[in-house]
Amino acid sequence: MEFKELLGRRRTIRFFLPHRPVERAKIQKMLEAARRASCVGNVNNTSAIVIWKENASPELLKAITPPLGYQQMQTAPVFIFWYAETTAYQVDKWIGNIKDLADQGRIGVEANATKAMVEKGLRPAFSAIWEQAAVAPLAFMDVGQAICQATLVAYDEGLGTCCMSSPRIEQVGKLLDLPDTAVPVCILAVGYPAESWEAGGQTKKAPFESLFFEDTLGTPFAADPAVEEELRAEKMIQQEAPLPWRAAEMEYLLKALGLEEMVPEVPVGEEGGSGKS
């Protein structure tokens, strides 16, 4: 599958085949994709715990299930709990990672000269900010990039995923014995889709020109219709939801998977967490 088509075919999957296990090798490929993601200073602050449903305690399964996530939580055979490890930014480690980039020829020109500049110029600044940097937007963006790469590899391997959060995510972290230095980010349900790959069509998004601007805020980046047509031809842009048969598919899935009576009552004031689209 070509890369743009992979982006276009990706859907948030909420109905998985509960009887079909996910191969350990495919989870490893997802984790390797996350490990290869870009991150500031090569700090590698993205970590994860793989939760095999068959090995998880009832208490843990209850905690990781968001109020509106019953379909994926009842049917997915494996979950990945992603978190940011703030100690990855500890100044000595951070400076060491950057010096290692110099030795690899990834930054600077001459390694020893570059490392001397890092020690003289960056260490004093990083010593003052590393704790703030560890929980700054850029740090969590790096975690997001890692999860994105893992997600795309999952789809390339024939799997589906659903990225979720929950008001109870801190509780999940405690059940998993995370240290105080770890910041839970999200839970990724993984499995073989029970629903069609189209999942009812490509999710509608906000208008292009309402999101992206040019030169100044408020000046929309004008989308070229010819480019849109090119992306349609490459299958990155596909038919939007809902497709005409989606309601019938949903009815079938609920009956086939025995989920008809599992729709929970969401307490008023409690945040949802049905997953991204």
Coordinates of C-alpha atoms in Angstrom, one line a residue, residues 10-14 16 30 72 147 150-155 159-163 188-191 193 276:
R10 CA -6.6 4.7 8.5
R11 CA -9.8 4.7 10.6
T12 CA -10.4 4.7 14.3
I13 CA -11.6 1.1 14.9
R14 CA -14.0 0.4 17.7
F16 CA -12.4 -5.8 17.0
M30 CA 4.7 -0.9 16.4
Q72 CA -13.2 -1.4 21.8
I147 CA 2.2 7.0 18.8
A150 CA 3.1 3.1 15.8
T151 CA -0.5 3.6 14.6
L152 CA 0.5 3.7 11.0
V153 CA 2.6 0.6 11.3
A154 CA -0.4 -1.2 12.9
Y155 CA -2.6 -0.3 9.9
L159 CA -4.5 -4.2 12.4
G160 CA -6.8 -1.5 13.7
T161 CA -6.4 0.9 16.6
C162 CA -8.4 3.3 18.8
C163 CA -6.5 5.9 20.8
L188 CA -4.2 2.5 22.4
A189 CA -6.6 -0.4 21.8
V190 CA -5.2 -2.8 19.1
G191 CA -6.7 -5.7 17.3
P193 CA -11.0 -5.1 12.9
K276 CA -10.1 9.7 18.4

